[in-house]
PDB file of C-alpha atoms in Angstrom:
ATOM      1  CA  MET A 127       0.452  12.338 -28.114  1.00 87.00           C
ATOM      2  CA  LYS A 128       0.945  15.718 -28.415  1.00 95.00           C
ATOM      3  CA  ILE A 129       4.065  17.846 -27.365  1.00 98.00           C
ATOM      4  CA  SER A 130       3.217  21.720 -27.166  1.00 95.00           C
ATOM      5  CA  LYS A 131       5.940  24.146 -27.865  1.00 97.00           C
ATOM      6  CA  PRO A 132       8.110  24.930 -24.812  1.00 98.00           C
ATOM      7  CA  THR A 133       8.240  28.291 -22.795  1.00 97.00           C
ATOM      8  CA  ASP A 134      11.073  30.184 -22.658  1.00 96.00           C
ATOM      9  CA  ASN A 135      11.975  29.098 -19.248  1.00 96.00           C
ATOM     10  CA  GLU A 136      12.504  25.381 -20.630  1.00 97.00           C
ATOM     11  CA  TYR A 137      15.375  25.847 -22.762  1.00 96.00           C
ATOM     12  CA  ASN A 138      18.362  28.336 -23.180  1.00 94.00           C
ATOM     13  CA  THR A 139      16.892  31.169 -25.200  1.00 94.00           C
ATOM     14  CA  GLN A 140      20.216  32.855 -25.728  1.00 92.00           C
ATOM     15  CA  SER A 141      21.495  29.940 -27.749  1.00 92.00           C
ATOM     16  CA  PRO A 142      20.522  28.751 -31.469  1.00 94.00           C
ATOM     17  CA  GLN A 143      18.106  26.432 -29.665  1.00 95.00           C
ATOM     18  CA  LYS A 144      15.379  29.325 -29.959  1.00 96.00           C
ATOM     19  CA  SER A 145      15.715  29.801 -33.328  1.00 96.00           C
ATOM     20  CA  TYR A 146      15.473  26.040 -34.102  1.00 98.00           C
ATOM     21  CA  ILE A 147      12.394  25.918 -31.995  1.00 98.00           C
ATOM     22  CA  GLN A 148      10.858  28.863 -33.750  1.00 96.00           C
ATOM     23  CA  THR A 149      11.977  26.836 -37.262  1.00 96.00           C
ATOM     24  CA  VAL A 150       9.307  24.558 -36.862  1.00 98.00           C
ATOM     25  CA  THR A 151       5.865  25.163 -38.042  1.00 96.00           C
ATOM     26  CA  THR A 152       3.874  22.574 -36.975  1.00 96.00           C
ATOM     27  CA  GLU A 153       2.101  22.503 -33.642  1.00 96.00           C
ATOM     28  CA  ASN A 154       3.360  19.159 -32.211  1.00 98.00           C
ATOM     29  CA  ALA A 155       6.960  17.852 -31.868  1.00 98.00           C
ATOM     30  CA  ILE A 156       5.801  14.211 -32.647  1.00 98.00           C
ATOM     31  CA  GLU A 157       4.309  15.012 -36.286  1.00 98.00           C
ATOM     32  CA  ALA A 158       7.148  17.562 -36.975  1.00 98.00           C
ATOM     33  CA  MET A 159       9.725  14.735 -36.056  1.00 99.00           C
ATOM     34  CA  ALA A 160       7.458  12.500 -38.250  1.00 98.00           C
ATOM     35  CA  GLU A 161       7.395  14.719 -41.164  1.00 98.00           C
ATOM     36  CA  ASN A 162      10.992  15.663 -41.342  1.00 98.00           C
ATOM     37  CA  ILE A 163      11.526  12.013 -41.938  1.00 98.00           C
ATOM     38  CA  PHE A 164      10.139  12.444 -45.350  1.00 98.00           C
ATOM     39  CA  ILE A 165      11.849  16.048 -46.039  1.00 98.00           C
ATOM     40  CA  VAL A 166      15.117  14.921 -45.216  1.00 98.00           C
ATOM     41  CA  GLU A 167      14.988  11.771 -47.139  1.00 98.00           C
ATOM     42  CA  ASN A 168      13.661  13.441 -50.004  1.00 98.00           C
ATOM     43  CA  PHE A 169      16.353  16.311 -49.760  1.00 98.00           C
ATOM     44  CA  PHE A 170      19.440  14.141 -49.695  1.00 97.00           C
ATOM     45  CA  LYS A 171      17.799  11.622 -52.448  1.00 97.00           C
ATOM     46  CA  SER A 172      17.421  14.466 -54.779  1.00 96.00           C
ATOM     47  CA  LEU A 173      20.991  15.955 -53.890  1.00 95.00           C
ATOM     48  CA  PRO A 174      23.012  15.260 -57.321  1.00 94.00           C
ATOM     49  CA  ILE A 175      25.776  12.654 -56.358  1.00 93.00           C
ATOM     50  CA  GLU A 176      28.424  15.163 -57.343  1.00 93.00           C
ATOM     51  CA  LYS A 177      27.502  17.617 -54.051  1.00 94.00           C
ATOM     52  CA  HIS A 178      27.295  14.522 -51.675  1.00 94.00           C
ATOM     53  CA  PHE A 179      31.072  15.508 -51.005  1.00 93.00           C
ATOM     54  CA  TYR A 180      31.427  19.232 -51.836  1.00 94.00           C
ATOM     55  CA  ARG A 181      32.254  22.179 -49.350  1.00 93.00           C
ATOM     56  CA  TYR A 182      31.319  25.412 -50.170  1.00 90.00           C
ATOM     57  CA  ALA A 183      34.607  26.533 -48.523  1.00 92.00           C
ATOM     58  CA  GLU A 184      37.355  25.111 -46.879  1.00 92.00           C
ATOM     59  CA  GLY A 185      36.705  23.467 -43.340  1.00 92.00           C
ATOM     60  CA  LYS A 186      32.978  23.616 -44.239  1.00 95.00           C
ATOM     61  CA  TRP A 187      31.110  20.234 -43.928  1.00 97.00           C
ATOM     62  CA  THR A 188      30.131  17.953 -46.691  1.00 96.00           C
ATOM     63  CA  PRO A 189      26.208  17.238 -47.130  1.00 97.00           C
ATOM     64  CA  ILE A 190      27.166  13.641 -45.976  1.00 97.00           C
ATOM     65  CA  GLU A 191      28.909  15.132 -42.878  1.00 97.00           C
ATOM     66  CA  VAL A 192      25.779  17.396 -42.138  1.00 98.00           C
ATOM     67  CA  LEU A 193      23.871  14.369 -42.334  1.00 98.00           C
ATOM     68  CA  GLY A 194      26.140  12.576 -40.241  1.00 98.00           C
ATOM     69  CA  HIS A 195      25.979  15.530 -37.514  1.00 98.00           C
ATOM     70  CA  ILE A 196      22.321  15.526 -37.757  1.00 98.00           C
ATOM     71  CA  ILE A 197      22.115  11.920 -36.534  1.00 98.00           C
ATOM     72  CA  ASP A 198      24.771  12.189 -34.180  1.00 98.00           C
ATOM     73  CA  CYS A 199      22.882  15.239 -32.430  1.00 98.00           C
ATOM     74  CA  GLU A 200      19.578  13.549 -32.315  1.00 99.00           C
ATOM     75  CA  ARG A 201      21.493  10.635 -30.707  1.00 98.00           C
ATOM     76  CA  ILE A 202      22.505  13.218 -27.741  1.00 98.00           C
ATOM     77  CA  LEU A 203      19.612  15.162 -27.253  1.00 98.00           C
ATOM     78  CA  ALA A 204      17.229  11.895 -27.200  1.00 99.00           C
ATOM     79  CA  TYR A 205      19.741  10.715 -24.660  1.00 99.00           C
ATOM     80  CA  ARG A 206      19.596  13.755 -22.686  1.00 99.00           C
ATOM     81  CA  ALA A 207      15.686  13.755 -22.819  1.00 99.00           C
ATOM     82  CA  MET A 208      15.398  10.286 -21.391  1.00 99.00           C
ATOM     83  CA  CYS A 209      18.005  11.299 -18.744  1.00 99.00           C
ATOM     84  CA  ILE A 210      15.837  14.268 -17.696  1.00 99.00           C
ATOM     85  CA  ALA A 211      12.616  12.865 -17.897  1.00 99.00           C
ATOM     86  CA  ARG A 212      14.185  10.171 -15.407  1.00 98.00           C
ATOM     87  CA  ASN A 213      15.180  13.130 -13.068  1.00 98.00           C
ATOM     88  CA  GLU A 214      18.777  12.674 -13.577  1.00 98.00           C
ATOM     89  CA  LYS A 215      20.237  15.483 -11.264  1.00 95.00           C
ATOM     90  CA  GLN A 216      23.873  15.603 -13.012  1.00 96.00           C
ATOM     91  CA  SER A 217      24.200  17.917 -15.488  1.00 96.00           C
ATOM     92  CA  LEU A 218      24.810  16.340 -19.206  1.00 97.00           C
ATOM     93  CA  PRO A 219      27.988  16.927 -20.756  1.00 96.00           C
ATOM     94  CA  GLY A 220      28.018  19.182 -23.557  1.00 94.00           C
ATOM     95  CA  PHE A 221      29.874  18.264 -26.913  1.00 95.00           C
ATOM     96  CA  ASP A 222      31.834  19.987 -29.823  1.00 95.00           C
ATOM     97  CA  GLU A 223      29.923  19.130 -32.840  1.00 95.00           C
ATOM     98  CA  ALA A 224      33.038  20.152 -34.961  1.00 94.00           C
ATOM     99  CA  ASP A 225      35.257  18.047 -32.722  1.00 95.00           C
ATOM    100  CA  TYR A 226      32.970  15.095 -33.524  1.00 95.00           C
ATOM    101  CA  VAL A 227      32.651  15.622 -37.058  1.00 95.00           C
ATOM    102  CA  THR A 228      36.384  15.844 -37.516  1.00 93.00           C
ATOM    103  CA  ALA A 229      36.938  12.392 -35.591  1.00 95.00           C
ATOM    104  CA  THR A 230      34.724  10.505 -38.165  1.00 95.00           C
ATOM    105  CA  HIS A 231      34.966   8.862 -41.376  1.00 92.00           C
ATOM    106  CA  PHE A 232      31.334  10.304 -42.455  1.00 93.00           C
ATOM    107  CA  ASN A 233      32.715  10.905 -46.437  1.00 91.00           C
ATOM    108  CA  LYS A 234      33.654   7.028 -46.694  1.00 93.00           C
ATOM    109  CA  LYS A 235      30.071   5.642 -45.731  1.00 92.00           C
ATOM    110  CA  SER A 236      26.928   5.762 -48.878  1.00 92.00           C
ATOM    111  CA  LEU A 237      24.092   8.285 -48.554  1.00 95.00           C
ATOM    112  CA  ARG A 238      21.952   4.878 -48.216  1.00 95.00           C
ATOM    113  CA  SER A 239      23.804   3.991 -45.012  1.00 96.00           C
ATOM    114  CA  PHE A 240      23.093   7.123 -43.362  1.00 96.00           C
ATOM    115  CA  LEU A 241      19.917   7.444 -44.409  1.00 98.00           C
ATOM    116  CA  LEU A 242      18.878   4.092 -43.068  1.00 98.00           C
ATOM    117  CA  GLN A 243      20.797   5.286 -39.994  1.00 98.00           C
ATOM    118  CA  TYR A 244      18.658   8.273 -39.806  1.00 98.00           C
ATOM    119  CA  LYS A 245      15.186   6.884 -40.126  1.00 98.00           C
ATOM    120  CA  ALA A 246      15.745   4.044 -37.310  1.00 98.00           C
ATOM    121  CA  GLN A 247      17.254   6.742 -35.017  1.00 99.00           C
ATOM    122  CA  ARG A 248      14.000   8.682 -35.963  1.00 99.00           C
ATOM    123  CA  LYS A 249      11.831   6.297 -35.306  1.00 99.00           C
ATOM    124  CA  SER A 250      13.246   5.121 -32.010  1.00 99.00           C
ATOM    125  CA  THR A 251      13.397   8.973 -30.906  1.00 99.00           C
ATOM    126  CA  ILE A 252       9.465   9.474 -31.590  1.00 99.00           C
ATOM    127  CA  LEU A 253       8.858   6.056 -29.464  1.00 99.00           C
ATOM    128  CA  LEU A 254      10.849   7.399 -26.854  1.00 99.00           C
ATOM    129  CA  PHE A 255       8.992  10.808 -26.787  1.00 99.00           C
ATOM    130  CA  LYS A 256       5.651   9.063 -27.048  1.00 98.00           C
ATOM    131  CA  SER A 257       6.447   7.007 -23.999  1.00 98.00           C
ATOM    132  CA  PHE A 258       7.129  10.221 -21.489  1.00 98.00           C
ATOM    133  CA  SER A 259       4.367  11.381 -19.854  1.00 98.00           C
ATOM    134  CA  GLN A 260       3.513  15.222 -19.360  1.00 97.00           C
ATOM    135  CA  ARG A 261       5.161  15.289 -16.204  1.00 98.00           C
ATOM    136  CA  GLU A 262       8.327  13.865 -17.759  1.00 98.00           C
ATOM    137  CA  LEU A 263       8.432  16.367 -20.633  1.00 98.00           C
ATOM    138  CA  SER A 264       8.113  19.067 -18.139  1.00 98.00           C
ATOM    139  CA  ARG A 265      10.635  17.977 -15.772  1.00 98.00           C
ATOM    140  CA  LEU A 266      13.822  20.346 -15.932  1.00 98.00           C
ATOM    141  CA  GLY A 267      17.448  19.276 -16.299  1.00 98.00           C
ATOM    142  CA  LEU A 268      20.580  20.371 -16.748  1.00 97.00           C
ATOM    143  CA  ALA A 269      22.179  19.579 -20.484  1.00 96.00           C
ATOM    144  CA  ASN A 270      25.933  21.335 -20.924  1.00 94.00           C
ATOM    145  CA  ASN A 271      24.824  23.339 -17.378  1.00 93.00           C
ATOM    146  CA  TRP A 272      21.757  24.944 -19.009  1.00 95.00           C
ATOM    147  CA  PRO A 273      18.244  23.938 -17.593  1.00 96.00           C
ATOM    148  CA  THR A 274      16.251  22.453 -20.286  1.00 98.00           C
ATOM    149  CA  THR A 275      13.242  20.086 -20.272  1.00 98.00           C
ATOM    150  CA  ALA A 276      12.567  17.186 -22.384  1.00 98.00           C
ATOM    151  CA  ARG A 277       9.893  18.915 -23.904  1.00 98.00           C
ATOM    152  CA  ALA A 278      12.235  21.478 -24.969  1.00 99.00           C
ATOM    153  CA  LEU A 279      14.479  18.864 -26.787  1.00 99.00           C
ATOM    154  CA  ALA A 280      11.578  17.725 -28.541  1.00 99.00           C
ATOM    155  CA  TRP A 281      11.236  20.653 -30.488  1.00 99.00           C
ATOM    156  CA  ILE A 282      14.970  21.154 -30.859  1.00 98.00           C
ATOM    157  CA  ILE A 283      15.353  17.921 -32.732  1.00 99.00           C
ATOM    158  CA  PRO A 284      13.474  18.655 -35.696  1.00 99.00           C
ATOM    159  CA  GLY A 285      14.312  22.460 -35.775  1.00 98.00           C
ATOM    160  CA  HIS A 286      17.944  21.377 -35.654  1.00 98.00           C
ATOM    161  CA  GLU A 287      17.981  19.560 -38.599  1.00 98.00           C
ATOM    162  CA  LEU A 288      15.304  21.991 -40.632  1.00 98.00           C
ATOM    163  CA  HIS A 289      18.438  24.447 -39.917  1.00 98.00           C
ATOM    164  CA  HIS A 290      20.903  22.386 -41.389  1.00 98.00           C
ATOM    165  CA  LEU A 291      18.565  21.676 -44.645  1.00 98.00           C
ATOM    166  CA  ASN A 292      17.890  25.683 -44.924  1.00 97.00           C
ATOM    167  CA  ILE A 293      21.784  26.051 -44.894  1.00 96.00           C
ATOM    168  CA  LEU A 294      22.244  23.075 -47.484  1.00 96.00           C
ATOM    169  CA  LYS A 295      19.851  24.404 -50.072  1.00 96.00           C
ATOM    170  CA  GLU A 296      21.655  28.447 -49.524  1.00 94.00           C
ATOM    171  CA  ARG A 297      24.916  27.192 -49.917  1.00 92.00           C
ATOM    172  CA  TYR A 298      25.339  23.807 -51.661  1.00 88.00           C
ATOM    173  CA  LEU A 299      22.742  24.170 -54.554  1.00 85.00           C
TER     174      LEU A 299
END
């Protein structure tokens, strides 16, 4: 199944979502999600253990917290996509990612446990998006009071994690 890139009227172009979508270089969101499994896993496995809990500045996340954040966001975005595909009329709530990370104990967990969660979630996300018809992918719903489609969310997911990998490469290595 091919999920082509969304048009600008399918998501909030005034938010980081636009740059997330533009970061993805493939022509199919499903392929991007599948390819990113290896990219993310290889990146984190190659990260020296002393960097797992490193912060480049006070208040910044550790790489382990970044991976936990990526997983949390994927869960939320996949849920939003399912709701929108099912024609949900309510605006789906926003969330404060900083509060979510602060409320966790991510730094007490192993990289291995996060990679297992990541891969399981990604496989579930891919199956979810493969289950949608083109009509369901095109449905417009509200997430955090912004119009969005399930198709846009399919592209935001891999773009969001690539965004964070780029930051990790620039500021942590």
